[in-house]
Structure formats: structure tokens, C-alpha cells
Amino acid sequence: MSTGSFIAVEGPIGAGKTTLSTMLSQKLNIPLLKEIVEENPFLGKFYDNIEEWSFQLEMFFLCNRYKQLEDTTTKYIQHGRQVISDYHIYKNLIFAQRTLSGVKWEKYRQIYHILTGDLPKPDLIIYIRADLQTLLKRIKMRGRSFEQNMDTAYLEQLIIDYDHAMASLAESEPDTKIITIDGNQIDFVTHREQFDLIVSEVKEYMK
Ligand SMILES: Nc1ncnc2c1ncn2[C@@H]1O[C@H](COP(=O)(O)OP(=O)(O)O)[C@@H](O)[C@H]1O
Ligand SMILES: Nc1nc2c(ncn2[C@H]2C[C@H](O)[C@@H](COP(=O)(O)O)O2)c(=O)[nH]1
């Protein structure tokens, strides 16, 4: 695999992952792997009753991402073709460690490690950090009905968990380059020059 062939964009809910990965995919002419959200049959139920639906939801996300990354390996990565995704498989653990507990968490954790051990790891992670106010504003602007009453404590915890997860990935996967973007300050949607700076940084790494 050549350097920079697999790029993943990460960050908490509403940080701008889908937006940035779509813009980069178009600008750099790289195929985009997008998360299944609207078609997810458990997401609405999950936000109504986390305790009841978390195992089904986490397994659904895990199986979908597993399938996508398995296909990505044969379609792109094995042929040295570049690809960009709006998630890193590790996000399954970030969420599941908060939404599952006891036996369910233990079962999930084991299945996660069995399924993901041989999946391709991104060469580059673009991590969008953003604070609670920014995320709430963007979640509201995006307007998905099932996300509008999200518990702010859940989102706040995820912000902290994401920081820990990125630090942990930096340690456990030292070959993966991580570019961190301050999503509160950098507005790559309305300020073209800020997007261009991100593109330059990505291109620099992909050389
Ligand atoms: N940098 C930004 N500045 C302003 N609005 C943004 C920015 N990034 C994303 N948005 C808007 O915020 C909402 C959430 O973005 P999205 O890309 O769906 O986030 P994520 O995929 O991380 O959940 C969308 O309505 C999007 O248009
Ligand atoms: N419990 C989990 N929820 C997840 C997971 N991945 C995504 N999500 C939720 C968060 C949003 O409501 C929606 C889309 O995610 P974005 O971050 O792209 O906005 O799905 C997960 O693994 N577990």
C-alpha cells in the first residue's frame, strides 16, 4: 500500500465528517465510503431508549462497517487505489463502551476484535475536534428528527472519549498520520481558503 492511500475522517456527531470527506473526495477525485445513517433501522429507536436498543444498534454499525471495509480491501486497497471514508472502524468501540455494559459489552468487545483484527487501517486520519456548542448547532442545522433531543451529557462524553481514542490510536498505530482540525475555528464550508489549506496538507501527506 502506498502512503496515504486510505484516508479516514473522524470526529464526534455533527463535527463535519461527512461534509469534509465528501468535499475531499470530489476535490481529489477519490472514491468515498459513506456511513449508512438514514437507512439504519435502529437509530431512531436507540435515541428513544438507549438501554433497550444499544446492542442491536452497535452490532448493526459494526456489521455494516465490516462489510464496507472488507469490500474496500478487495476493490481499492489491494489494487493500491486511494479511498476516503467518513469513519474509522475504531468509532464502534468509542460508542459501544458508553452504550453497552456488563455481558453485552463483553460479548460486543470480543466480536469487535475478532471482526476487525485484519481490516485495513487508514494511513491518514483527519480528526475534526469541536466543542459542545458547535456540535449542537450543527446537529440542529442538519435537522435529523431523531437527533434533536439528544442528551447533551452523552454528546459531551463522546467529545472527551474521542480525544482519548485519538491519543490511543496515535500510540497503538504510530504509522498512521493524524491531522487534527479545530472545527470550532476552521470553517471549510464557507471559507474556501480554509478548505484549500486542508487539501494542501492532505496532498503533502499523499505524495
Ligand atoms: N465547518 C463547517 N462549518 C459550518 N457548517 C458545517 C461545517 N461542517 C459541517 N457543517 C454542517 O453541519 C452539519 C453536520 O455536518 P456533517 O458533515 O453531517 O457532520 P458529521 O458527519 O460529522 O456528523 C451539516 O448540516 C453540515 O452542512
Ligand atoms: N451508538 C452509536 N451511534 C452511532 C455510531 N455511529 C454513528 N452513530 C450515530 C450518531 C449519529 O446520530 C448518526 C450518524 O453519525 P455521524 O457521526 O456521522 O453524524 O449515527 C455508533 O457506532 N454507535
GROMACS .gro file of C-alpha atoms and ligand atoms in nm:
model
  257
    1MET     CA    1   0.000   0.000   0.000
    2SER     CA    2   0.134   0.340  -0.089
    3THR     CA    3   0.147   0.616   0.171
    4GLY     CA    4  -0.180   0.797   0.218
    5SER     CA    5  -0.394   0.562   0.014
    6PHE     CA    6  -0.663   0.518   0.278
    7ILE     CA    7  -0.793   0.835   0.445
    8ALA     CA    8  -1.050   0.837   0.726
    9VAL     CA    9  -1.228   1.147   0.856
   10GLU     CA   10  -1.333   1.127   1.220
   11GLY     CA   11  -1.484   1.336   1.498
   12PRO     CA   12  -1.791   1.339   1.720
   13ILE     CA   13  -2.151   1.362   1.595
   14GLY     CA   14  -2.202   1.673   1.383
   15ALA     CA   15  -1.832   1.767   1.364
   16GLY     CA   16  -1.841   1.776   0.983
   17LYS     CA   17  -1.703   1.433   0.883
   18THR     CA   18  -1.946   1.365   0.600
   19THR     CA   19  -1.919   1.721   0.473
   20LEU     CA   20  -1.538   1.727   0.470
   21SER     CA   21  -1.494   1.374   0.333
   22THR     CA   22  -1.741   1.449   0.051
   23MET     CA   23  -1.559   1.774  -0.034
   24LEU     CA   24  -1.220   1.599  -0.030
   25SER     CA   25  -1.349   1.308  -0.236
   26GLN     CA   26  -1.473   1.549  -0.504
   27LYS     CA   27  -1.166   1.772  -0.497
   28LEU     CA   28  -0.912   1.489  -0.503
   29ASN     CA   29  -1.122   1.257  -0.717
   30ILE     CA   30  -1.106   0.974  -0.464
   31PRO     CA   31  -1.399   0.733  -0.408
   32LEU     CA   32  -1.595   0.796  -0.088
   33LEU     CA   33  -1.718   0.536   0.162
   34LYS     CA   34  -2.015   0.679   0.347
   35GLU     CA   35  -2.175   0.564   0.665
   36ILE     CA   36  -2.530   0.423   0.643
   37VAL     CA   37  -2.744   0.655   0.857
   38GLU     CA   38  -3.090   0.724   0.717
   39GLU     CA   39  -3.146   0.354   0.634
   40ASN     CA   40  -3.039   0.240   0.980
   41PRO     CA   41  -3.349   0.070   1.127
   42PHE     CA   42  -3.235   0.103   1.489
   43LEU     CA   43  -3.111   0.462   1.516
   44GLY     CA   44  -3.447   0.627   1.588
   45LYS     CA   45  -3.542   0.356   1.838
   46PHE     CA   46  -3.199   0.386   2.000
   47TYR     CA   47  -3.238   0.757   2.073
   48ASP     CA   48  -3.582   0.688   2.224
   49ASN     CA   49  -3.449   0.413   2.450
   50ILE     CA   50  -3.072   0.362   2.456
   51GLU     CA   51  -3.076   0.081   2.711
   52GLU     CA   52  -3.321  -0.124   2.507
   53TRP     CA   53  -3.170  -0.083   2.160
   54SER     CA   54  -2.796  -0.029   2.208
   55PHE     CA   55  -2.680  -0.387   2.138
   56GLN     CA   56  -2.878  -0.413   1.813
   57LEU     CA   57  -2.759  -0.070   1.702
   58GLU     CA   58  -2.390  -0.126   1.782
   59MET     CA   59  -2.397  -0.466   1.607
   60PHE     CA   60  -2.568  -0.312   1.304
   61PHE     CA   61  -2.300  -0.042   1.274
   62LEU     CA   62  -2.023  -0.295   1.329
   63CYS     CA   63  -2.152  -0.540   1.065
   64ASN     CA   64  -2.210  -0.265   0.810
   65ARG     CA   65  -1.868  -0.112   0.857
   66TYR     CA   66  -1.710  -0.457   0.849
   67LYS     CA   67  -1.876  -0.532   0.515
   68GLN     CA   68  -1.783  -0.192   0.371
   69LEU     CA   69  -1.419  -0.222   0.475
   70GLU     CA   70  -1.397  -0.581   0.354
   71ASP     CA   71  -1.527  -0.470   0.011
   72THR     CA   72  -1.290  -0.172   0.019
   73THR     CA   73  -0.994  -0.401   0.064
   74THR     CA   74  -1.072  -0.605  -0.246
   75LYS     CA   75  -1.193  -0.314  -0.457
   76TYR     CA   76  -0.941  -0.043  -0.376
   77ILE     CA   77  -0.670  -0.113  -0.122
   78GLN     CA   78  -0.538  -0.439  -0.270
   79HIS     CA   79  -0.502  -0.256  -0.602
   80GLY     CA   80  -0.320   0.042  -0.446
   81ARG     CA   81  -0.620   0.268  -0.520
   82GLN     CA   82  -0.696   0.558  -0.289
   83VAL     CA   83  -1.018   0.575  -0.090
   84ILE     CA   84  -1.166   0.808   0.171
   85SER     CA   85  -1.419   0.717   0.441
   86ASP     CA   86  -1.624   0.930   0.680
   87TYR     CA   87  -1.541   0.699   0.973
   88HIS     CA   88  -1.269   0.487   1.132
   89ILE     CA   89  -1.373   0.139   1.245
   90TYR     CA   90  -1.247   0.226   1.595
   91LYS     CA   91  -1.551   0.451   1.643
   92ASN     CA   92  -1.752   0.136   1.713
   93LEU     CA   93  -1.562   0.093   2.038
   94ILE     CA   94  -1.586   0.464   2.125
   95PHE     CA   95  -1.966   0.445   2.113
   96ALA     CA   96  -2.016   0.091   2.239
   97GLN     CA   97  -1.810   0.141   2.553
   98ARG     CA   98  -2.062   0.412   2.650
   99THR     CA   99  -2.385   0.249   2.538
  100LEU     CA  100  -2.321  -0.113   2.645
  101SER     CA  101  -2.236  -0.264   2.980
  102GLY     CA  102  -2.189  -0.598   3.153
  103VAL     CA  103  -2.224  -0.915   2.946
  104LYS     CA  104  -2.337  -0.728   2.634
  105TRP     CA  105  -2.027  -0.506   2.636
  106GLU     CA  106  -1.802  -0.810   2.690
  107LYS     CA  107  -1.966  -1.002   2.401
  108TYR     CA  108  -1.950  -0.696   2.176
  109ARG     CA  109  -1.587  -0.629   2.262
  110GLN     CA  110  -1.486  -0.985   2.171
  111ILE     CA  111  -1.681  -0.978   1.843
  112TYR     CA  112  -1.529  -0.638   1.757
  113HIS     CA  113  -1.174  -0.770   1.796
  114ILE     CA  114  -1.249  -1.090   1.601
  115LEU     CA  115  -1.407  -0.899   1.314
  116THR     CA  116  -1.171  -0.605   1.286
  117GLY     CA  117  -0.828  -0.760   1.350
  118ASP     CA  118  -0.741  -0.793   0.982
  119LEU     CA  119  -0.928  -0.494   0.842
  120PRO     CA  120  -0.725  -0.225   0.666
  121LYS     CA  121  -0.612   0.065   0.885
  122PRO     CA  122  -0.617   0.419   0.743
  123ASP     CA  123  -0.283   0.575   0.658
  124LEU     CA  124  -0.422   0.917   0.741
  125ILE     CA  125  -0.689   1.022   0.989
  126ILE     CA  126  -0.834   1.372   0.971
  127TYR     CA  127  -0.973   1.434   1.318
  128ILE     CA  128  -1.224   1.720   1.348
  129ARG     CA  129  -1.246   1.839   1.709
  130ALA     CA  130  -1.538   2.058   1.809
  131ASP     CA  131  -1.696   2.168   2.135
  132LEU     CA  132  -2.049   2.102   2.256
  133GLN     CA  133  -2.195   2.432   2.134
  134THR     CA  134  -2.061   2.384   1.781
  135LEU     CA  135  -2.187   2.024   1.764
  136LEU     CA  136  -2.534   2.113   1.896
  137LYS     CA  137  -2.560   2.397   1.643
  138ARG     CA  138  -2.466   2.167   1.355
  139ILE     CA  139  -2.691   1.880   1.468
  140LYS     CA  140  -2.978   2.129   1.479
  141MET     CA  141  -2.888   2.268   1.136
  142ARG     CA  142  -2.871   1.914   0.989
  143GLY     CA  143  -3.221   1.860   1.125
  144ARG     CA  144  -3.246   1.479   1.159
  145SER     CA  145  -3.556   1.443   1.377
  146PHE     CA  146  -3.427   1.151   1.589
  147GLU     CA  147  -3.114   1.351   1.691
  148GLN     CA  148  -3.291   1.665   1.808
  149ASN     CA  149  -3.344   1.556   2.170
  150MET     CA  150  -3.003   1.401   2.216
  151ASP     CA  151  -2.882   1.405   2.575
  152THR     CA  152  -2.611   1.673   2.594
  153ALA     CA  153  -2.426   1.468   2.858
  154TYR     CA  154  -2.396   1.185   2.602
  155LEU     CA  155  -2.251   1.423   2.344
  156GLU     CA  156  -2.019   1.584   2.598
  157GLN     CA  157  -1.888   1.243   2.700
  158LEU     CA  158  -1.832   1.150   2.335
  159ILE     CA  159  -1.620   1.463   2.284
  160ILE     CA  160  -1.392   1.350   2.569
  161ASP     CA  161  -1.395   0.988   2.450
  162TYR     CA  162  -1.292   1.097   2.101
  163ASP     CA  163  -0.990   1.284   2.236
  164HIS     CA  164  -0.884   0.979   2.435
  165ALA     CA  165  -0.944   0.749   2.139
  166MET     CA  166  -0.729   0.959   1.904
  167ALA     CA  167  -0.448   0.970   2.162
  168SER     CA  168  -0.476   0.595   2.199
  169LEU     CA  169  -0.469   0.539   1.820
  170ALA     CA  170  -0.165   0.765   1.789
  171GLU     CA  171   0.012   0.538   2.036
  172SER     CA  172  -0.109   0.200   1.910
  173GLU     CA  173  -0.079   0.283   1.538
  174PRO     CA  174   0.227   0.508   1.510
  175ASP     CA  175   0.238   0.467   1.130
  176THR     CA  176  -0.097   0.641   1.095
  177LYS     CA  177  -0.065   1.014   1.045
  178ILE     CA  178  -0.330   1.219   1.231
  179ILE     CA  179  -0.419   1.570   1.117
  180THR     CA  180  -0.628   1.748   1.380
  181ILE     CA  181  -0.863   2.025   1.272
  182ASP     CA  182  -1.019   2.275   1.510
  183GLY     CA  183  -1.379   2.250   1.392
  184ASN     CA  184  -1.483   2.549   1.607
  185GLN     CA  185  -1.245   2.785   1.428
  186ILE     CA  186  -1.191   2.638   1.086
  187ASP     CA  187  -1.494   2.667   0.864
  188PHE     CA  188  -1.407   2.475   0.550
  189VAL     CA  189  -1.766   2.505   0.424
  190THR     CA  190  -1.794   2.882   0.387
  191HIS     CA  191  -1.424   2.974   0.369
  192ARG     CA  192  -1.278   2.820   0.058
  193GLU     CA  193  -0.923   2.916   0.154
  194GLN     CA  194  -0.956   2.714   0.476
  195PHE     CA  195  -1.063   2.410   0.275
  196ASP     CA  196  -0.770   2.466   0.036
  197LEU     CA  197  -0.529   2.457   0.332
  198ILE     CA  198  -0.668   2.118   0.437
  199VAL     CA  199  -0.635   1.993   0.079
  200SER     CA  200  -0.269   2.105   0.068
  201GLU     CA  201  -0.196   1.926   0.393
  202VAL     CA  202  -0.360   1.606   0.270
  203LYS     CA  203  -0.179   1.626  -0.065
  204GLU     CA  204   0.151   1.681   0.114
  205TYR     CA  205   0.098   1.358   0.301
  206MET     CA  206  -0.021   1.164  -0.004
  207LYS     CA  207   0.293   1.242  -0.207
  208LIG     N1  208  -1.710   2.357   0.903
  208LIG     C1  209  -1.843   2.371   0.899
  208LIG     N2  210  -1.898   2.492   0.904
  208LIG     C2  211  -2.029   2.509   0.900
  208LIG     N3  212  -2.119   2.408   0.890
  208LIG     C3  213  -2.071   2.285   0.884
  208LIG     C4  214  -1.931   2.260   0.888
  208LIG     N4  215  -1.913   2.127   0.882
  208LIG     C5  216  -2.035   2.072   0.874
  208LIG     N5  217  -2.129   2.167   0.874
  208LIG     C6  218  -2.276   2.144   0.871
  208LIG     O1  219  -2.304   2.078   0.995
  208LIG     C7  220  -2.395   1.970   0.975
  208LIG     C8  221  -2.330   1.841   1.021
  208LIG     O2  222  -2.223   1.806   0.935
  208LIG     P1  223  -2.192   1.657   0.895
  208LIG     O3  224  -2.087   1.660   0.791
  208LIG     O4  225  -2.318   1.583   0.864
  208LIG     O5  226  -2.130   1.602   1.034
  208LIG     P2  227  -2.087   1.454   1.077
  208LIG     O6  228  -2.078   1.370   0.953
  208LIG     O7  229  -1.955   1.471   1.146
  208LIG     O8  230  -2.192   1.408   1.172
  208LIG     C9  231  -2.432   1.970   0.828
  208LIG     O9  232  -2.555   2.041   0.816
  208LIG    C10  233  -2.319   2.047   0.762
  208LIG    O10  234  -2.362   2.116   0.647
  209LIG     N1  235  -2.442   0.432   1.922
  209LIG     C1  236  -2.380   0.460   1.806
  209LIG     N2  237  -2.422   0.564   1.732
  209LIG     C2  238  -2.355   0.590   1.620
  209LIG     C3  239  -2.246   0.514   1.575
  209LIG     N3  240  -2.203   0.565   1.459
  209LIG     C4  241  -2.280   0.669   1.432
  209LIG     N4  242  -2.374   0.685   1.527
  209LIG     C5  243  -2.486   0.779   1.527
  209LIG     C6  244  -2.451   0.918   1.562
  209LIG     C7  245  -2.541   0.999   1.474
  209LIG     O1  246  -2.669   1.012   1.534
  209LIG     C8  247  -2.558   0.913   1.350
  209LIG     C9  248  -2.464   0.948   1.237
  209LIG     O2  249  -2.332   0.965   1.287
  209LIG     P1  250  -2.242   1.089   1.242
  209LIG     O3  251  -2.129   1.096   1.340
  209LIG     O4  252  -2.198   1.055   1.103
  209LIG     O5  253  -2.330   1.210   1.247
  209LIG     O6  254  -2.532   0.782   1.394
  209LIG    C10  255  -2.205   0.402   1.653
  209LIG     O7  256  -2.110   0.327   1.620
  209LIG     N5  257  -2.276   0.379   1.766
   0.00000   0.00000   0.00000
